Amino acid sequence: MAFIDLHWIACLGALAQAFASSARLPETRDPHCSNAIDKKLWDTRGRSAFLDDMDACGTRCLGRAACAAKCLQAKQKYSSPCASCFGELVSCSANKCWLPCSRGGEANPGCRSCVERAGCKSNFQTCSGIQDLPTRELSESLDPGTQSLSDDRNLYLLTTAAFCVAMATRLTVAEKHRAKM
């Protein structure tokens, strides 16, 4: 029993550290997406796929910047420095706006508002040089009335508990397996 208790503590500590960390943008003098190739990629297909790509890569990578950058680079063929700006936007959104963005990503007005307030959008625009970010049409957005603070708290508690139980179970099984060896 003490074994699981220690893993719960470690799990919750790791989650707290993840939420407390802030995304760090690469230092830049020139925007990373300002070269001719990245600009053309953005104009021809990147802008139209931006919202879906960000949701897909953000979900797949669970908000990890390097993973999201690689995902976007694979999808759109951006240069590595340019893709890193997209990865940092995913990371910033995940770290600073996890709750509202876990309920529909860009389609959720609460997520869009949080990402803007947290500075994630402006940091991305500075890093990338891309100013013409698309937004979902109102008809595509979630009804803002469907989201309540108590729903967000419940979702957070359930998600955190499920994650921690899964981690504790995985670690317990691994320990039992090691003990048999």
PDB file of C-alpha atoms in Angstrom:
ATOM      1  CA  MET A   1       0.000   0.000   0.000  1.00  0.00           C
ATOM      2  CA  ALA A   2       2.840   2.407   0.801  1.00  0.00           C
ATOM      3  CA  PHE A   3       4.241   1.693  -2.650  1.00  0.00           C
ATOM      4  CA  ILE A   4       1.091   3.018  -4.331  1.00  0.00           C
ATOM      5  CA  ASP A   5       0.935   6.014  -1.980  1.00  0.00           C
ATOM      6  CA  LEU A   6       4.454   7.031  -3.010  1.00  0.00           C
ATOM      7  CA  HIS A   7       3.520   6.758  -6.667  1.00  0.00           C
ATOM      8  CA  TRP A   8       0.426   8.893  -6.129  1.00  0.00           C
ATOM      9  CA  ILE A   9       2.611  11.547  -4.542  1.00  0.00           C
ATOM     10  CA  ALA A  10       5.148  11.332  -7.373  1.00  0.00           C
ATOM     11  CA  CYS A  11       2.366  11.471  -9.957  1.00  0.00           C
ATOM     12  CA  LEU A  12       0.721  14.516  -8.423  1.00  0.00           C
ATOM     13  CA  GLY A  13       4.100  16.206  -8.033  1.00  0.00           C
ATOM     14  CA  ALA A  14       4.886  15.621 -11.700  1.00  0.00           C
ATOM     15  CA  LEU A  15       1.515  17.026 -12.716  1.00  0.00           C
ATOM     16  CA  ALA A  16       2.000  20.098 -10.550  1.00  0.00           C
ATOM     17  CA  GLN A  17       5.436  20.670 -12.041  1.00  0.00           C
ATOM     18  CA  ALA A  18       4.065  20.318 -15.576  1.00  0.00           C
ATOM     19  CA  PHE A  19       1.331  22.859 -14.926  1.00  0.00           C
ATOM     20  CA  ALA A  20       3.692  25.263 -13.183  1.00  0.00           C
ATOM     21  CA  SER A  21       6.258  25.291 -15.968  1.00  0.00           C
ATOM     22  CA  SER A  22       5.814  27.843 -18.674  1.00  0.00           C
ATOM     23  CA  ALA A  23       6.646  27.412 -22.330  1.00  0.00           C
ATOM     24  CA  ARG A  24       9.939  28.970 -23.332  1.00  0.00           C
ATOM     25  CA  LEU A  25      10.135  30.360 -26.811  1.00  0.00           C
ATOM     26  CA  PRO A  26      13.383  30.195 -28.714  1.00  0.00           C
ATOM     27  CA  GLU A  27      15.153  33.530 -28.697  1.00  0.00           C
ATOM     28  CA  THR A  28      14.861  35.156 -32.062  1.00  0.00           C
ATOM     29  CA  ARG A  29      15.695  38.345 -33.848  1.00  0.00           C
ATOM     30  CA  ASP A  30      13.993  37.407 -37.099  1.00  0.00           C
ATOM     31  CA  PRO A  31      10.770  35.458 -37.053  1.00  0.00           C
ATOM     32  CA  HIS A  32      11.462  31.758 -37.616  1.00  0.00           C
ATOM     33  CA  CYS A  33       8.825  31.334 -40.327  1.00  0.00           C
ATOM     34  CA  SER A  34       9.834  34.373 -42.361  1.00  0.00           C
ATOM     35  CA  ASN A  35      11.887  32.551 -45.001  1.00  0.00           C
ATOM     36  CA  ALA A  36      10.364  32.125 -48.479  1.00  0.00           C
ATOM     37  CA  ILE A  37       9.738  28.369 -48.155  1.00  0.00           C
ATOM     38  CA  ASP A  38       7.950  28.535 -44.780  1.00  0.00           C
ATOM     39  CA  LYS A  39       5.905  31.539 -45.959  1.00  0.00           C
ATOM     40  CA  LYS A  40       4.823  29.668 -49.085  1.00  0.00           C
ATOM     41  CA  LEU A  41       3.926  26.558 -47.058  1.00  0.00           C
ATOM     42  CA  TRP A  42       1.826  28.685 -44.697  1.00  0.00           C
ATOM     43  CA  ASP A  43       0.067  30.513 -47.525  1.00  0.00           C
ATOM     44  CA  THR A  44      -0.638  27.460 -49.688  1.00  0.00           C
ATOM     45  CA  ARG A  45      -1.739  24.881 -47.130  1.00  0.00           C
ATOM     46  CA  GLY A  46      -0.568  25.605 -43.584  1.00  0.00           C
ATOM     47  CA  ARG A  47      -3.078  28.338 -42.801  1.00  0.00           C
ATOM     48  CA  SER A  48      -6.081  26.290 -43.938  1.00  0.00           C
ATOM     49  CA  ALA A  49      -4.917  23.237 -41.949  1.00  0.00           C
ATOM     50  CA  PHE A  50      -3.667  25.182 -38.903  1.00  0.00           C
ATOM     51  CA  LEU A  51      -6.585  24.591 -36.525  1.00  0.00           C
ATOM     52  CA  ASP A  52      -6.931  20.898 -37.299  1.00  0.00           C
ATOM     53  CA  ASP A  53      -3.136  20.385 -37.225  1.00  0.00           C
ATOM     54  CA  MET A  54      -2.798  22.135 -33.867  1.00  0.00           C
ATOM     55  CA  ASP A  55      -5.613  20.085 -32.332  1.00  0.00           C
ATOM     56  CA  ALA A  56      -4.265  16.813 -33.802  1.00  0.00           C
ATOM     57  CA  CYS A  57      -0.624  17.408 -32.837  1.00  0.00           C
ATOM     58  CA  GLY A  58      -1.539  18.875 -29.443  1.00  0.00           C
ATOM     59  CA  THR A  59      -3.648  15.826 -28.618  1.00  0.00           C
ATOM     60  CA  ARG A  60      -1.141  13.323 -29.977  1.00  0.00           C
ATOM     61  CA  CYS A  61       1.763  14.935 -28.139  1.00  0.00           C
ATOM     62  CA  LEU A  62      -0.065  15.798 -24.900  1.00  0.00           C
ATOM     63  CA  GLY A  63       1.264  19.346 -25.065  1.00  0.00           C
ATOM     64  CA  ARG A  64       4.968  18.468 -25.395  1.00  0.00           C
ATOM     65  CA  ALA A  65       6.671  21.146 -27.497  1.00  0.00           C
ATOM     66  CA  ALA A  66       9.318  19.015 -29.224  1.00  0.00           C
ATOM     67  CA  CYS A  67       6.816  16.318 -30.161  1.00  0.00           C
ATOM     68  CA  ALA A  68       4.294  18.861 -31.470  1.00  0.00           C
ATOM     69  CA  ALA A  69       7.017  20.603 -33.490  1.00  0.00           C
ATOM     70  CA  LYS A  70       7.970  17.290 -35.129  1.00  0.00           C
ATOM     71  CA  CYS A  71       4.309  16.514 -35.762  1.00  0.00           C
ATOM     72  CA  LEU A  72       3.716  19.881 -37.457  1.00  0.00           C
ATOM     73  CA  GLN A  73       6.955  19.562 -39.389  1.00  0.00           C
ATOM     74  CA  ALA A  74       5.849  16.141 -40.694  1.00  0.00           C
ATOM     75  CA  LYS A  75       2.392  17.435 -41.627  1.00  0.00           C
ATOM     76  CA  GLN A  76       3.379  20.705 -43.293  1.00  0.00           C
ATOM     77  CA  LYS A  77       7.131  20.381 -43.997  1.00  0.00           C
ATOM     78  CA  TYR A  78       8.019  23.596 -42.131  1.00  0.00           C
ATOM     79  CA  SER A  79      11.671  24.207 -41.306  1.00  0.00           C
ATOM     80  CA  SER A  80      12.747  23.017 -37.868  1.00  0.00           C
ATOM     81  CA  PRO A  81      12.990  26.552 -36.391  1.00  0.00           C
ATOM     82  CA  CYS A  82       9.544  27.438 -37.762  1.00  0.00           C
ATOM     83  CA  ALA A  83       8.001  24.186 -36.516  1.00  0.00           C
ATOM     84  CA  SER A  84       9.452  24.901 -33.051  1.00  0.00           C
ATOM     85  CA  CYS A  85       7.212  27.984 -32.816  1.00  0.00           C
ATOM     86  CA  PHE A  86       4.166  25.793 -33.461  1.00  0.00           C
ATOM     87  CA  GLY A  87       5.403  23.314 -30.851  1.00  0.00           C
ATOM     88  CA  GLU A  88       5.797  26.088 -28.294  1.00  0.00           C
ATOM     89  CA  LEU A  89       2.258  27.289 -29.021  1.00  0.00           C
ATOM     90  CA  VAL A  90       0.968  23.785 -28.301  1.00  0.00           C
ATOM     91  CA  SER A  91       3.066  23.599 -25.128  1.00  0.00           C
ATOM     92  CA  CYS A  92       2.011  27.043 -23.897  1.00  0.00           C
ATOM     93  CA  SER A  93      -1.654  26.226 -24.533  1.00  0.00           C
ATOM     94  CA  ALA A  94      -1.328  22.905 -22.708  1.00  0.00           C
ATOM     95  CA  ASN A  95       0.565  24.359 -19.744  1.00  0.00           C
ATOM     96  CA  LYS A  96      -1.405  27.538 -19.248  1.00  0.00           C
ATOM     97  CA  CYS A  97      -4.848  26.655 -20.621  1.00  0.00           C
ATOM     98  CA  TRP A  98      -5.144  22.926 -20.063  1.00  0.00           C
ATOM     99  CA  LEU A  99      -8.640  22.935 -18.603  1.00  0.00           C
ATOM    100  CA  PRO A 100     -10.469  25.089 -21.140  1.00  0.00           C
ATOM    101  CA  CYS A 101      -8.523  23.627 -24.065  1.00  0.00           C
ATOM    102  CA  SER A 102      -9.217  20.041 -23.006  1.00  0.00           C
ATOM    103  CA  ARG A 103     -12.856  20.710 -23.893  1.00  0.00           C
ATOM    104  CA  GLY A 104     -12.702  21.173 -27.646  1.00  0.00           C
ATOM    105  CA  GLY A 105      -9.416  22.939 -28.329  1.00  0.00           C
ATOM    106  CA  GLU A 106      -9.703  25.801 -30.769  1.00  0.00           C
ATOM    107  CA  ALA A 107     -13.421  25.077 -31.196  1.00  0.00           C
ATOM    108  CA  ASN A 108     -13.976  26.102 -27.572  1.00  0.00           C
ATOM    109  CA  PRO A 109     -14.278  29.891 -27.054  1.00  0.00           C
ATOM    110  CA  GLY A 110     -12.910  29.447 -23.510  1.00  0.00           C
ATOM    111  CA  CYS A 111      -9.741  27.895 -24.916  1.00  0.00           C
ATOM    112  CA  ARG A 112      -9.256  30.636 -27.510  1.00  0.00           C
ATOM    113  CA  SER A 113      -9.752  33.300 -24.861  1.00  0.00           C
ATOM    114  CA  CYS A 114      -7.315  31.651 -22.435  1.00  0.00           C
ATOM    115  CA  VAL A 115      -4.615  31.173 -25.088  1.00  0.00           C
ATOM    116  CA  GLU A 116      -4.848  34.850 -25.952  1.00  0.00           C
ATOM    117  CA  ARG A 117      -4.867  36.028 -22.288  1.00  0.00           C
ATOM    118  CA  ALA A 118      -1.934  33.745 -21.412  1.00  0.00           C
ATOM    119  CA  GLY A 119       0.184  35.308 -24.164  1.00  0.00           C
ATOM    120  CA  CYS A 120       0.539  32.048 -26.107  1.00  0.00           C
ATOM    121  CA  LYS A 121      -0.872  33.540 -29.305  1.00  0.00           C
ATOM    122  CA  SER A 122       1.250  36.693 -29.208  1.00  0.00           C
ATOM    123  CA  ASN A 123       4.379  34.676 -28.344  1.00  0.00           C
ATOM    124  CA  PHE A 124       3.684  32.443 -31.352  1.00  0.00           C
ATOM    125  CA  GLN A 125       3.215  35.467 -33.603  1.00  0.00           C
ATOM    126  CA  THR A 126       6.518  36.953 -32.409  1.00  0.00           C
ATOM    127  CA  CYS A 127       8.363  33.652 -32.778  1.00  0.00           C
ATOM    128  CA  SER A 128       6.940  32.744 -36.179  1.00  0.00           C
ATOM    129  CA  GLY A 129       6.171  36.099 -37.756  1.00  0.00           C
ATOM    130  CA  ILE A 130       2.759  34.693 -38.727  1.00  0.00           C
ATOM    131  CA  GLN A 131       0.052  37.226 -37.974  1.00  0.00           C
ATOM    132  CA  ASP A 132      -2.941  35.937 -39.958  1.00  0.00           C
ATOM    133  CA  LEU A 133      -4.030  33.097 -37.698  1.00  0.00           C
ATOM    134  CA  PRO A 134      -7.358  31.545 -38.651  1.00  0.00           C
ATOM    135  CA  THR A 135     -10.206  31.101 -36.189  1.00  0.00           C
ATOM    136  CA  ARG A 136     -13.162  28.741 -36.216  1.00  0.00           C
ATOM    137  CA  GLU A 137     -16.447  30.106 -37.449  1.00  0.00           C
ATOM    138  CA  LEU A 138     -19.041  30.641 -34.757  1.00  0.00           C
ATOM    139  CA  SER A 139     -21.161  27.879 -36.244  1.00  0.00           C
ATOM    140  CA  GLU A 140     -18.278  25.459 -35.645  1.00  0.00           C
ATOM    141  CA  SER A 141     -17.674  26.553 -32.044  1.00  0.00           C
ATOM    142  CA  LEU A 142     -19.015  24.912 -28.950  1.00  0.00           C
ATOM    143  CA  ASP A 143     -21.891  26.702 -27.300  1.00  0.00           C
ATOM    144  CA  PRO A 144     -20.236  28.750 -24.517  1.00  0.00           C
ATOM    145  CA  GLY A 145     -23.224  27.995 -22.284  1.00  0.00           C
ATOM    146  CA  THR A 146     -22.405  24.284 -22.290  1.00  0.00           C
ATOM    147  CA  GLN A 147     -19.249  24.779 -20.275  1.00  0.00           C
ATOM    148  CA  SER A 148     -19.334  25.497 -16.578  1.00  0.00           C
ATOM    149  CA  LEU A 149     -16.641  25.835 -13.957  1.00  0.00           C
ATOM    150  CA  SER A 150     -17.946  22.820 -12.054  1.00  0.00           C
ATOM    151  CA  ASP A 151     -17.776  20.748 -15.272  1.00  0.00           C
ATOM    152  CA  ASP A 152     -14.153  21.826 -15.740  1.00  0.00           C
ATOM    153  CA  ARG A 153     -13.272  20.936 -12.147  1.00  0.00           C
ATOM    154  CA  ASN A 154     -14.939  17.548 -12.498  1.00  0.00           C
ATOM    155  CA  LEU A 155     -13.132  16.892 -15.769  1.00  0.00           C
ATOM    156  CA  TYR A 156      -9.829  17.928 -14.194  1.00  0.00           C
ATOM    157  CA  LEU A 157     -10.335  15.714 -11.156  1.00  0.00           C
ATOM    158  CA  LEU A 158     -11.411  12.719 -13.237  1.00  0.00           C
ATOM    159  CA  THR A 159      -8.574  13.122 -15.723  1.00  0.00           C
ATOM    160  CA  THR A 160      -5.955  13.601 -13.016  1.00  0.00           C
ATOM    161  CA  ALA A 161      -7.263  10.650 -11.012  1.00  0.00           C
ATOM    162  CA  ALA A 162      -7.377   8.395 -14.089  1.00  0.00           C
ATOM    163  CA  PHE A 163      -3.847   9.384 -15.073  1.00  0.00           C
ATOM    164  CA  CYS A 164      -2.487   8.811 -11.592  1.00  0.00           C
ATOM    165  CA  VAL A 165      -4.280   5.472 -11.196  1.00  0.00           C
ATOM    166  CA  ALA A 166      -2.906   4.336 -14.557  1.00  0.00           C
ATOM    167  CA  MET A 167       0.621   5.388 -13.587  1.00  0.00           C
ATOM    168  CA  ALA A 168       0.407   3.758 -10.141  1.00  0.00           C
ATOM    169  CA  THR A 169      -0.986   0.561 -11.678  1.00  0.00           C
ATOM    170  CA  ARG A 170       1.732   0.462 -14.322  1.00  0.00           C
ATOM    171  CA  LEU A 171       4.425   0.999 -11.710  1.00  0.00           C
ATOM    172  CA  THR A 172       2.913  -1.617  -9.367  1.00  0.00           C
ATOM    173  CA  VAL A 173       2.826  -4.209 -12.169  1.00  0.00           C
ATOM    174  CA  ALA A 174       6.420  -3.364 -13.071  1.00  0.00           C
ATOM    175  CA  GLU A 175       7.516  -3.794  -9.444  1.00  0.00           C
ATOM    176  CA  LYS A 176       5.740  -7.166  -9.167  1.00  0.00           C
ATOM    177  CA  HIS A 177       7.394  -8.266 -12.407  1.00  0.00           C
ATOM    178  CA  ARG A 178      10.847  -7.216 -11.119  1.00  0.00           C
ATOM    179  CA  ALA A 179      10.239  -9.050  -7.822  1.00  0.00           C
ATOM    180  CA  LYS A 180       9.615 -12.306  -9.693  1.00  0.00           C
ATOM    181  CA  MET A 181      12.916 -12.038 -11.553  1.00  0.00           C
TER     182      MET A 181
END
